[in-house]
Amino acid sequence: MNNEQPIIVGLDIGTTKIAAIAGRKNEFGKLEILGFGRANSNGVKHGQVLNIDETIKAIAAALENCYASNPNLEISEVYVGIAGHHIKSLQTRGDIVRQNTEEEISQREIDQLIADQYKTYIPAGDQIIDVIPQEYTVDNFQNIPNPIGYGGVKVGANFHIITGDKNAIRNINRAVEKSGLHTKDMVLQPLASAAAVMGMEDIEAGVAIVDIGGGTTDLAVFYEGILKHTAVIPFGGENITNDIKTGLGVLKTQAEQMKVQFGSALANEAKANAFITIPGMRGLPPKEISVKNLANIIQARMSEILDFVSYHLKQVGMDSRVLNGGIVLTGGGSQLKHLIQLTEYTTGLNARIGYPNEHLAAGHIDELTKPMYATCIGLILKGYDDYERNRKQFERVFKPVEVPRELQKQAEVMPEPVAQEQAPVVRKRSELGISKFWGKFKDNLIDLFKEEEDQQL
């Protein structure tokens, strides 16, 4: 336990769930989870807060569950994830001529360069969410990852600017504030997920993060340590559920249950003679659903989502020749069976599931390492990035809070071995039964050849 670090809370306001997770870095730089709560989300559609009252109730329920897991927590500020098809991104270029060229480039000058990009012209009704510097230049030197300490007259950079609809951003802030919380910062969900499931070697090799949520699928592409592209695809796990509901004529809860328990992203892998029996409604006879038909519906929608991913990768020139790290699938929708195979077939890139245990301390319950909590854990990591780089003000007096027992994986009690308490005994190989085993094996071989000889005779 490290009481010299702040407790940072991530709030993931999703289409299907709202999760609140509180975490603190330990002395090894790994994240310890101090509180965890989730609730079903009703007021969010396609990643956007539409019904503020319903969203407030869901946030309150998630916070209540978080406090129930650890009553010692005090939550006032949160890092909030943002998604939705209103999210857009653009590339810009910015330069400043330095006032004092006798000294080295300082953090203050870099902060000024980034702050100037918030004045970039964007369409009316939009708002800048984040400005992310890519590679820097100092005078005629290009592709500098960090120019602090360099000497020069002019410093500039290429920037990736993320924008969103003002009303959508206002609705999120309003829902958070009416829940008695303050939004410390708003972070694009694919960037948060990327922080949770990736290491530095992934970013350098080139990787595409595909976060399949309930209402949207978020994409973030990294290459040579730089964020190259972000996109929000307006389809997710809820679209698959609705397709099943409509295509098979079942209730939405039944469709979700079938998707999770029996669903497959590849129809060829589904058994043709397997059927799911759904109880009939109001005296109607039970309905039998073909597992193969279920898989056909899921594959059709997942292929559409992955076609969008392929389209975005081609638009920015990030194909299989460039992205050596392949595709990392995360989010709740990534847990579909055979999704890795479908992704590799559709995109031509290697794929794997990204679990948020890359930066998580050992010994936590398995629930926290599920891909659906990648965004929430990534929000905490983004908060720590702000803290460590002094981007925001944090309290300097930190309350001692321990990891609650219910969030710790209980170690299995193993029976104590008796042999450890006895004096060590040196045995010959024959006493260990090895020579007996080989002797028996040799006899069996001889008998086998004898039987073959007898048959030939």
Short mmCIF file of C-alpha atoms in Angstrom, two decimals:
data_model
loop_
_atom_site.label_atom_id
_atom_site.label_comp_id
_atom_site.label_asym_id
_atom_site.label_seq_id
_atom_site.Cartn_x
_atom_site.Cartn_y
_atom_site.Cartn_z
CA MET A 1 0.00 0.00 0.00
CA ASN A 2 1.35 3.43 -0.99
CA ASN A 3 -0.22 6.40 0.84
CA GLU A 4 1.94 8.95 -0.97
CA GLN A 5 -0.13 8.81 -4.18
CA PRO A 6 -3.61 10.20 -4.92
CA ILE A 7 -6.68 7.98 -5.33
CA ILE A 8 -7.99 8.51 -8.86
CA VAL A 9 -11.48 7.44 -9.97
CA GLY A 10 -12.47 6.46 -13.51
CA LEU A 11 -16.13 6.71 -14.54
CA ASP A 12 -17.10 4.85 -17.71
CA ILE A 13 -20.56 5.99 -18.88
CA GLY A 14 -21.41 3.30 -21.42
CA THR A 15 -24.48 2.27 -23.40
CA THR A 16 -25.01 -0.98 -21.48
CA LYS A 17 -23.20 -0.34 -18.18
CA ILE A 18 -21.80 2.43 -15.99
CA ALA A 19 -18.66 1.49 -14.07
CA ALA A 20 -16.83 3.40 -11.33
CA ILE A 21 -13.37 2.19 -10.33
CA ALA A 22 -11.03 3.84 -7.78
CA GLY A 23 -7.32 3.08 -7.96
CA ARG A 24 -3.93 4.04 -6.59
CA LYS A 25 -0.42 3.17 -7.79
CA ASN A 26 1.67 1.07 -5.40
CA GLU A 27 5.40 1.41 -4.76
CA PHE A 28 6.13 -0.70 -7.87
CA GLY A 29 4.12 1.61 -10.15
CA LYS A 30 1.28 -0.90 -10.56
CA LEU A 31 -2.38 -0.01 -10.08
CA GLU A 32 -4.18 -1.27 -6.96
CA ILE A 33 -7.97 -1.18 -7.16
CA LEU A 34 -9.48 0.30 -3.98
CA GLY A 35 -13.14 0.39 -5.01
CA PHE A 36 -15.31 -1.08 -7.75
CA GLY A 37 -18.97 -0.59 -8.63
CA ARG A 38 -21.13 -1.04 -11.71
CA ALA A 39 -24.77 -0.57 -12.69
CA ASN A 40 -26.92 -1.09 -15.76
CA SER A 41 -27.15 1.96 -18.02
CA ASN A 42 -30.52 3.11 -19.37
CA GLY A 43 -30.11 6.74 -20.43
CA VAL A 44 -27.26 6.28 -22.93
CA LYS A 45 -27.67 5.42 -26.63
CA HIS A 46 -24.76 4.87 -29.02
CA GLY A 47 -22.35 6.28 -26.44
CA GLN A 48 -24.29 9.55 -25.99
CA VAL A 49 -26.16 10.64 -22.84
CA LEU A 50 -29.75 11.27 -23.96
CA ASN A 51 -31.82 10.80 -20.79
CA ILE A 52 -29.94 12.74 -18.10
CA ASP A 53 -32.23 11.64 -15.21
CA GLU A 54 -31.80 7.93 -16.01
CA THR A 55 -28.04 8.42 -16.36
CA ILE A 56 -27.86 10.17 -12.95
CA LYS A 57 -29.69 7.20 -11.34
CA ALA A 58 -27.27 4.75 -12.95
CA ILE A 59 -24.20 6.79 -11.86
CA ALA A 60 -25.62 6.92 -8.31
CA ALA A 61 -26.12 3.13 -8.32
CA ALA A 62 -22.56 2.53 -9.59
CA LEU A 63 -21.14 4.89 -6.91
CA GLU A 64 -23.22 3.20 -4.22
CA ASN A 65 -21.78 -0.18 -5.22
CA CYS A 66 -18.29 1.33 -5.26
CA TYR A 67 -18.75 2.67 -1.71
CA ALA A 68 -20.18 -0.72 -0.67
CA SER A 69 -16.97 -2.41 -1.83
CA ASN A 70 -14.89 0.04 0.25
CA PRO A 71 -16.68 2.35 2.78
CA ASN A 72 -13.42 4.26 3.43
CA LEU A 73 -13.48 5.87 -0.02
CA GLU A 74 -14.28 9.54 -0.60
CA ILE A 75 -15.10 10.31 -4.24
CA SER A 76 -15.49 13.91 -5.42
CA GLU A 77 -13.58 14.09 -8.74
CA VAL A 78 -13.70 11.63 -11.64
CA TYR A 79 -12.07 11.07 -15.01
CA VAL A 80 -14.87 10.45 -17.51
CA GLY A 81 -14.72 8.57 -20.81
CA ILE A 82 -16.40 9.99 -23.90
CA ALA A 83 -17.48 8.27 -27.13
CA GLY A 84 -20.30 8.51 -29.67
CA HIS A 85 -20.54 8.95 -33.41
CA HIS A 86 -20.33 12.74 -32.99
CA ILE A 87 -16.59 12.38 -32.20
CA LYS A 88 -14.31 13.63 -34.99
CA SER A 89 -10.56 14.13 -35.35
CA LEU A 90 -8.31 16.35 -37.47
CA GLN A 91 -4.59 16.91 -38.01
CA THR A 92 -3.01 20.36 -37.56
CA ARG A 93 0.42 21.93 -37.44
CA GLY A 94 1.61 24.47 -34.87
CA ASP A 95 4.88 26.44 -34.40
CA ILE A 96 6.18 29.08 -32.04
CA VAL A 97 9.24 31.33 -32.29
CA ARG A 98 11.03 31.31 -28.95
CA GLN A 99 11.55 34.54 -26.98
CA ASN A 100 14.70 33.45 -25.17
CA THR A 101 16.91 31.39 -27.48
CA GLU A 102 19.85 31.45 -25.04
CA GLU A 103 18.15 28.84 -22.83
CA GLU A 104 17.01 25.28 -23.52
CA ILE A 105 13.40 24.50 -24.47
CA SER A 106 11.28 24.21 -21.31
CA GLN A 107 8.00 22.48 -20.41
CA ARG A 108 6.32 25.90 -20.18
CA GLU A 109 7.00 26.55 -23.89
CA ILE A 110 5.62 23.13 -24.87
CA ASP A 111 2.50 23.81 -22.78
CA GLN A 112 2.09 27.15 -24.59
CA LEU A 113 2.43 25.42 -27.98
CA ILE A 114 -0.29 22.91 -27.05
CA ALA A 115 -2.56 25.62 -25.54
CA ASP A 116 -2.37 27.58 -28.83
CA GLN A 117 -3.95 24.63 -30.68
CA TYR A 118 -7.17 25.07 -28.68
CA LYS A 119 -7.70 28.23 -30.78
CA THR A 120 -7.86 26.12 -33.98
CA TYR A 121 -10.94 26.81 -36.09
CA ILE A 122 -13.54 24.03 -35.83
CA PRO A 123 -17.15 23.92 -37.12
CA ALA A 124 -19.83 25.72 -35.08
CA GLY A 125 -21.47 23.46 -32.50
CA ASP A 126 -18.29 21.42 -31.92
CA GLN A 127 -15.84 21.63 -29.04
CA ILE A 128 -12.21 20.52 -28.72
CA ILE A 129 -11.92 17.59 -26.30
CA ASP A 130 -8.20 16.90 -26.52
CA VAL A 131 -5.04 18.06 -28.29
CA ILE A 132 -2.43 15.30 -28.67
CA PRO A 133 1.06 16.23 -29.91
CA GLN A 134 2.66 13.80 -32.35
CA GLU A 135 6.27 14.33 -33.48
CA TYR A 136 8.02 17.64 -32.70
CA THR A 137 10.46 19.70 -34.79
CA VAL A 138 13.19 22.05 -33.57
CA ASP A 139 14.47 24.33 -36.34
CA ASN A 140 15.40 21.89 -39.14
CA PHE A 141 15.47 18.75 -36.95
CA GLN A 142 12.38 16.58 -37.35
CA ASN A 143 10.72 13.57 -35.66
CA ILE A 144 11.76 14.55 -32.13
CA PRO A 145 9.69 12.66 -29.51
CA ASN A 146 10.42 15.13 -26.67
CA PRO A 147 12.10 18.51 -27.40
CA ILE A 148 12.61 19.58 -23.75
CA GLY A 149 16.31 20.32 -23.22
CA TYR A 150 16.99 21.04 -26.91
CA GLY A 151 18.29 24.41 -28.08
CA GLY A 152 16.81 26.26 -31.05
CA VAL A 153 14.93 29.26 -32.40
CA LYS A 154 11.66 27.66 -33.57
CA VAL A 155 9.79 24.70 -32.07
CA GLY A 156 6.74 23.10 -33.65
CA ALA A 157 4.71 19.91 -33.80
CA ASN A 158 2.03 18.02 -35.66
CA PHE A 159 -1.14 17.64 -33.59
CA HIS A 160 -4.06 15.22 -33.48
CA ILE A 161 -7.11 17.23 -32.37
CA ILE A 162 -10.23 15.41 -31.13
CA THR A 163 -13.56 17.26 -31.25
CA GLY A 164 -17.10 16.45 -30.17
CA ASP A 165 -20.60 17.91 -30.20
CA LYS A 166 -21.06 20.65 -27.56
CA ASN A 167 -24.50 19.40 -26.51
CA ALA A 168 -23.26 15.80 -26.07
CA ILE A 169 -20.34 17.01 -23.93
CA ARG A 170 -22.66 19.27 -21.90
CA ASN A 171 -25.03 16.34 -21.21
CA ILE A 172 -22.20 14.21 -19.83
CA ASN A 173 -20.96 17.05 -17.61
CA ARG A 174 -24.48 17.78 -16.39
CA ALA A 175 -25.14 14.14 -15.49
CA VAL A 176 -21.81 13.92 -13.60
CA GLU A 177 -22.32 17.22 -11.74
CA LYS A 178 -25.91 16.39 -10.75
CA SER A 179 -24.53 13.15 -9.26
CA GLY A 180 -22.49 15.30 -6.85
CA LEU A 181 -19.18 14.83 -8.72
CA HIS A 182 -16.74 17.05 -10.58
CA THR A 183 -15.33 16.10 -14.00
CA LYS A 184 -11.56 16.32 -13.60
CA ASP A 185 -11.07 15.62 -17.30
CA MET A 186 -12.81 14.03 -20.26
CA VAL A 187 -10.85 11.34 -22.13
CA LEU A 188 -11.64 9.72 -25.47
CA GLN A 189 -12.56 6.11 -24.68
CA PRO A 190 -10.26 4.36 -27.21
CA LEU A 191 -7.28 6.29 -25.80
CA ALA A 192 -8.21 5.21 -22.27
CA SER A 193 -8.62 1.59 -23.38
CA ALA A 194 -5.29 1.73 -25.20
CA ALA A 195 -3.54 2.94 -22.02
CA ALA A 196 -4.93 -0.07 -20.11
CA VAL A 197 -4.19 -2.90 -22.55
CA MET A 198 -0.91 -1.82 -24.20
CA GLY A 199 2.75 -1.55 -23.34
CA MET A 200 5.36 0.74 -24.96
CA GLU A 201 6.55 -2.05 -27.30
CA ASP A 202 3.03 -2.33 -28.78
CA ILE A 203 2.87 1.41 -29.55
CA GLU A 204 6.32 1.30 -31.18
CA ALA A 205 5.58 -1.80 -33.30
CA GLY A 206 2.31 -0.36 -34.60
CA VAL A 207 -1.06 -1.48 -33.28
CA ALA A 208 -4.77 -0.79 -33.74
CA ILE A 209 -6.97 -0.85 -30.63
CA VAL A 210 -10.55 -1.90 -31.41
CA ASP A 211 -12.77 -1.34 -28.34
CA ILE A 212 -16.13 -3.04 -29.00
CA GLY A 213 -18.58 -1.49 -26.55
CA GLY A 214 -22.34 -1.68 -26.23
CA GLY A 215 -23.27 1.27 -28.48
CA THR A 216 -20.06 2.09 -30.36
CA THR A 217 -16.81 0.50 -31.55
CA ASP A 218 -13.86 2.79 -30.86
CA LEU A 219 -10.63 2.72 -32.86
CA ALA A 220 -7.19 4.10 -32.02
CA VAL A 221 -4.14 3.50 -34.24
CA PHE A 222 -0.57 3.88 -32.95
CA TYR A 223 2.71 3.66 -34.87
CA GLU A 224 6.30 4.39 -33.79
CA GLY A 225 5.06 5.68 -30.43
CA ILE A 226 2.64 8.18 -32.02
CA LEU A 227 -1.15 8.28 -32.14
CA LYS A 228 -1.90 8.25 -35.88
CA HIS A 229 -5.69 8.01 -36.03
CA THR A 230 -8.87 7.80 -33.94
CA ALA A 231 -12.41 6.97 -35.01
CA VAL A 232 -15.77 6.04 -33.48
CA ILE A 233 -17.84 3.49 -35.42
CA PRO A 234 -21.56 3.82 -34.51
CA PHE A 235 -22.14 0.07 -34.08
CA GLY A 236 -21.49 -2.19 -31.09
CA GLY A 237 -22.70 -5.15 -29.06
CA GLU A 238 -26.21 -3.73 -28.65
CA ASN A 239 -26.67 -3.70 -32.45
CA ILE A 240 -25.86 -7.42 -32.52
CA THR A 241 -28.42 -8.03 -29.73
CA ASN A 242 -31.08 -6.06 -31.65
CA ASP A 243 -30.30 -8.02 -34.84
CA ILE A 244 -30.80 -11.30 -32.95
CA LYS A 245 -34.02 -9.98 -31.38
CA THR A 246 -35.45 -8.99 -34.78
CA GLY A 247 -34.08 -11.87 -36.81
CA LEU A 248 -35.14 -14.66 -34.47
CA GLY A 249 -38.26 -13.07 -32.97
CA VAL A 250 -37.20 -13.23 -29.31
CA LEU A 251 -37.12 -10.79 -26.38
CA LYS A 252 -34.11 -8.49 -25.99
CA THR A 253 -33.04 -10.16 -22.71
CA GLN A 254 -33.22 -13.58 -24.40
CA ALA A 255 -31.23 -12.28 -27.38
CA GLU A 256 -28.49 -10.93 -25.08
CA GLN A 257 -28.35 -14.20 -23.13
CA MET A 258 -28.12 -16.28 -26.33
CA LYS A 259 -25.37 -14.02 -27.70
CA VAL A 260 -23.25 -14.37 -24.56
CA GLN A 261 -23.80 -18.09 -23.91
CA PHE A 262 -24.10 -19.63 -27.39
CA GLY A 263 -23.01 -16.89 -29.81
CA SER A 264 -20.14 -17.26 -32.27
CA ALA A 265 -18.64 -14.76 -34.71
CA LEU A 266 -18.05 -17.53 -37.27
CA ALA A 267 -21.04 -19.40 -38.66
CA ASN A 268 -18.81 -22.21 -40.01
CA GLU A 269 -17.72 -23.02 -36.45
CA ALA A 270 -21.31 -23.35 -35.17
CA LYS A 271 -22.86 -26.83 -34.98
CA ALA A 272 -25.54 -27.30 -37.63
CA ASN A 273 -27.57 -29.76 -35.56
CA ALA A 274 -27.54 -27.76 -32.28
CA PHE A 275 -30.67 -25.91 -31.14
CA ILE A 276 -31.56 -23.57 -28.26
CA THR A 277 -35.01 -23.96 -26.71
CA ILE A 278 -36.69 -20.68 -25.72
CA PRO A 279 -39.76 -20.93 -23.43
CA GLY A 280 -42.97 -19.75 -25.13
CA MET A 281 -44.77 -16.61 -23.99
CA ARG A 282 -48.29 -16.69 -22.48
CA GLY A 283 -49.09 -20.31 -23.21
CA LEU A 284 -47.41 -20.43 -26.64
CA PRO A 285 -45.27 -23.52 -27.43
CA PRO A 286 -41.48 -23.30 -26.85
CA LYS A 287 -39.39 -21.95 -29.75
CA GLU A 288 -36.31 -23.73 -31.08
CA ILE A 289 -33.48 -21.54 -32.32
CA SER A 290 -30.70 -22.92 -34.54
CA VAL A 291 -27.22 -22.15 -33.18
CA LYS A 292 -26.00 -21.80 -36.77
CA ASN A 293 -28.66 -19.18 -37.57
CA LEU A 294 -27.63 -17.29 -34.44
CA ALA A 295 -23.98 -17.34 -35.58
CA ASN A 296 -24.95 -16.14 -39.09
CA ILE A 297 -26.66 -13.05 -37.62
CA ILE A 298 -23.69 -12.27 -35.34
CA GLN A 299 -21.14 -12.78 -38.13
CA ALA A 300 -23.03 -10.45 -40.50
CA ARG A 301 -22.97 -7.53 -38.02
CA MET A 302 -19.40 -8.19 -36.77
CA SER A 303 -18.14 -8.35 -40.38
CA GLU A 304 -19.74 -4.95 -41.00
CA ILE A 305 -17.98 -3.47 -37.94
CA LEU A 306 -14.62 -4.97 -39.01
CA ASP A 307 -15.10 -3.68 -42.57
CA PHE A 308 -15.31 -0.17 -41.06
CA VAL A 309 -12.08 -0.87 -39.15
CA SER A 310 -10.35 -2.00 -42.38
CA TYR A 311 -11.64 1.11 -44.19
CA HIS A 312 -10.20 3.46 -41.53
CA LEU A 313 -6.85 1.63 -41.52
CA LYS A 314 -6.58 1.93 -45.32
CA GLN A 315 -7.51 5.64 -45.16
CA VAL A 316 -4.45 6.37 -43.00
CA GLY A 317 -2.14 3.89 -44.75
CA MET A 318 -1.93 1.53 -41.79
CA ASP A 319 -2.15 -1.97 -43.26
CA SER A 320 -0.50 -5.34 -42.54
CA ARG A 321 2.89 -4.08 -43.82
CA VAL A 322 2.97 -1.33 -41.18
CA LEU A 323 1.07 -2.59 -38.11
CA ASN A 324 3.42 -5.30 -36.83
CA GLY A 325 1.53 -5.42 -33.53
CA GLY A 326 -1.73 -6.24 -35.36
CA ILE A 327 -5.15 -5.58 -33.85
CA VAL A 328 -5.92 -5.63 -30.13
CA LEU A 329 -9.61 -6.34 -29.42
CA THR A 330 -11.01 -5.12 -26.12
CA GLY A 331 -14.33 -4.05 -24.59
CA GLY A 332 -17.29 -6.26 -23.67
CA GLY A 333 -17.96 -7.28 -27.30
CA SER A 334 -14.45 -8.72 -27.70
CA GLN A 335 -15.44 -11.78 -25.66
CA LEU A 336 -17.46 -13.31 -28.53
CA LYS A 337 -16.24 -16.78 -29.51
CA HIS A 338 -14.13 -17.01 -32.70
CA LEU A 339 -13.90 -13.22 -33.01
CA ILE A 340 -10.09 -13.35 -33.34
CA GLN A 341 -10.38 -15.66 -36.38
CA LEU A 342 -13.02 -13.43 -38.04
CA THR A 343 -10.90 -10.31 -37.38
CA GLU A 344 -7.79 -11.87 -38.90
CA TYR A 345 -9.76 -13.07 -41.94
CA THR A 346 -11.48 -9.69 -42.53
CA THR A 347 -8.52 -7.34 -41.91
CA GLY A 348 -5.53 -9.53 -42.85
CA LEU A 349 -3.84 -8.56 -39.55
CA ASN A 350 -2.92 -10.65 -36.53
CA ALA A 351 -5.36 -10.19 -33.65
CA ARG A 352 -5.49 -10.82 -29.90
CA ILE A 353 -7.71 -9.95 -26.95
CA GLY A 354 -6.44 -7.06 -24.83
CA TYR A 355 -6.94 -7.55 -21.09
CA PRO A 356 -6.49 -4.58 -18.71
CA ASN A 357 -3.93 -6.42 -16.56
CA GLU A 358 -0.89 -4.85 -18.27
CA HIS A 359 -0.59 -2.17 -15.53
CA LEU A 360 -2.71 -3.83 -12.80
CA ALA A 361 -1.15 -5.07 -9.55
CA ALA A 362 -1.30 -8.82 -8.99
CA GLY A 363 -3.82 -10.47 -6.69
CA HIS A 364 -7.06 -8.80 -7.83
CA ILE A 365 -10.29 -10.69 -8.55
CA ASP A 366 -10.72 -11.98 -12.13
CA GLU A 367 -13.75 -9.70 -12.71
CA LEU A 368 -11.47 -6.62 -12.85
CA THR A 369 -9.28 -8.11 -15.60
CA LYS A 370 -12.19 -8.49 -18.06
CA PRO A 371 -11.87 -6.45 -21.29
CA MET A 372 -15.13 -4.59 -20.54
CA TYR A 373 -13.33 -2.63 -17.76
CA ALA A 374 -10.37 -1.58 -19.94
CA THR A 375 -11.75 1.95 -20.46
CA CYS A 376 -12.34 2.52 -16.74
CA ILE A 377 -8.86 1.32 -15.72
CA GLY A 378 -7.36 3.34 -18.57
CA LEU A 379 -9.07 6.49 -17.23
CA ILE A 380 -7.26 6.03 -13.91
CA LEU A 381 -3.94 5.61 -15.76
CA LYS A 382 -4.65 8.81 -17.72
CA GLY A 383 -5.24 10.56 -14.39
CA TYR A 384 -1.88 9.35 -13.12
CA ASP A 385 -0.23 10.60 -16.30
CA ASP A 386 -1.64 14.08 -15.48
CA TYR A 387 -0.45 13.78 -11.88
CA GLU A 388 3.08 12.66 -12.76
CA ARG A 389 3.49 15.39 -15.41
CA ASN A 390 1.94 18.12 -13.18
CA ARG A 391 -0.77 18.87 -15.76
CA LYS A 392 -3.50 19.27 -13.14
CA GLN A 393 -3.81 20.18 -9.46
CA PHE A 394 -4.15 17.26 -7.05
CA GLU A 395 -4.49 17.18 -3.28
CA ARG A 396 -1.19 16.75 -1.48
CA VAL A 397 -2.60 15.07 1.64
CA PHE A 398 -3.60 11.52 0.80
CA LYS A 399 -5.91 9.42 2.93
CA PRO A 400 -4.67 5.90 3.83
CA VAL A 401 -7.05 3.40 2.18
CA GLU A 402 -6.37 -0.30 1.87
CA VAL A 403 -7.40 -2.70 -0.89
CA PRO A 404 -10.67 -4.32 0.34
CA ARG A 405 -10.69 -8.09 0.81
CA GLU A 406 -13.57 -8.61 -1.61
CA LEU A 407 -11.46 -7.19 -4.47
CA GLN A 408 -8.53 -9.47 -3.63
CA LYS A 409 -8.18 -12.91 -5.09
CA GLN A 410 -8.25 -15.33 -2.15
CA ALA A 411 -5.23 -17.63 -2.27
CA GLU A 412 -6.04 -21.32 -2.21
CA VAL A 413 -5.02 -22.99 1.04
CA MET A 414 -2.67 -25.82 0.10
CA PRO A 415 -1.93 -28.68 2.52
CA GLU A 416 1.53 -28.37 4.02
CA PRO A 417 3.92 -30.92 2.49
CA VAL A 418 5.22 -33.32 5.14
CA ALA A 419 8.41 -34.05 3.25
CA GLN A 420 9.75 -30.54 3.89
CA GLU A 421 9.83 -31.15 7.62
CA GLN A 422 11.86 -34.38 7.25
CA ALA A 423 15.59 -34.68 6.63
CA PRO A 424 16.42 -34.74 2.90
CA VAL A 425 16.95 -38.26 1.56
CA VAL A 426 19.08 -39.02 -1.48
CA ARG A 427 17.57 -41.78 -3.60
CA LYS A 428 18.97 -43.69 -6.54
CA ARG A 429 17.25 -43.45 -9.91
CA SER A 430 16.02 -47.02 -9.53
CA GLU A 431 14.39 -46.14 -6.19
CA LEU A 432 12.51 -43.28 -7.86
CA GLY A 433 10.84 -45.81 -10.13
CA ILE A 434 12.49 -44.50 -13.32
CA SER A 435 14.42 -47.69 -14.06
CA LYS A 436 11.28 -49.73 -13.29
CA PHE A 437 9.29 -47.63 -15.74
CA TRP A 438 11.83 -48.03 -18.54
CA GLY A 439 12.18 -51.74 -17.79
CA LYS A 440 8.42 -52.21 -18.09
CA PHE A 441 8.34 -50.09 -21.28
CA LYS A 442 11.14 -52.25 -22.82
CA ASP A 443 9.32 -55.49 -21.93
CA ASN A 444 6.12 -54.19 -23.55
CA LEU A 445 8.06 -53.34 -26.74
CA ILE A 446 9.56 -56.85 -26.86
CA ASP A 447 6.11 -58.39 -26.38
CA LEU A 448 4.72 -56.18 -29.17
CA PHE A 449 7.37 -57.34 -31.65
CA LYS A 450 6.84 -60.95 -30.55
CA GLU A 451 3.12 -60.66 -31.36
CA GLU A 452 3.93 -59.22 -34.81
CA GLU A 453 6.38 -62.05 -35.52
CA ASP A 454 3.77 -64.64 -34.44
CA GLN A 455 1.19 -63.10 -36.79
CA GLN A 456 3.65 -63.18 -39.71
CA LEU A 457 4.45 -66.81 -39.01
#
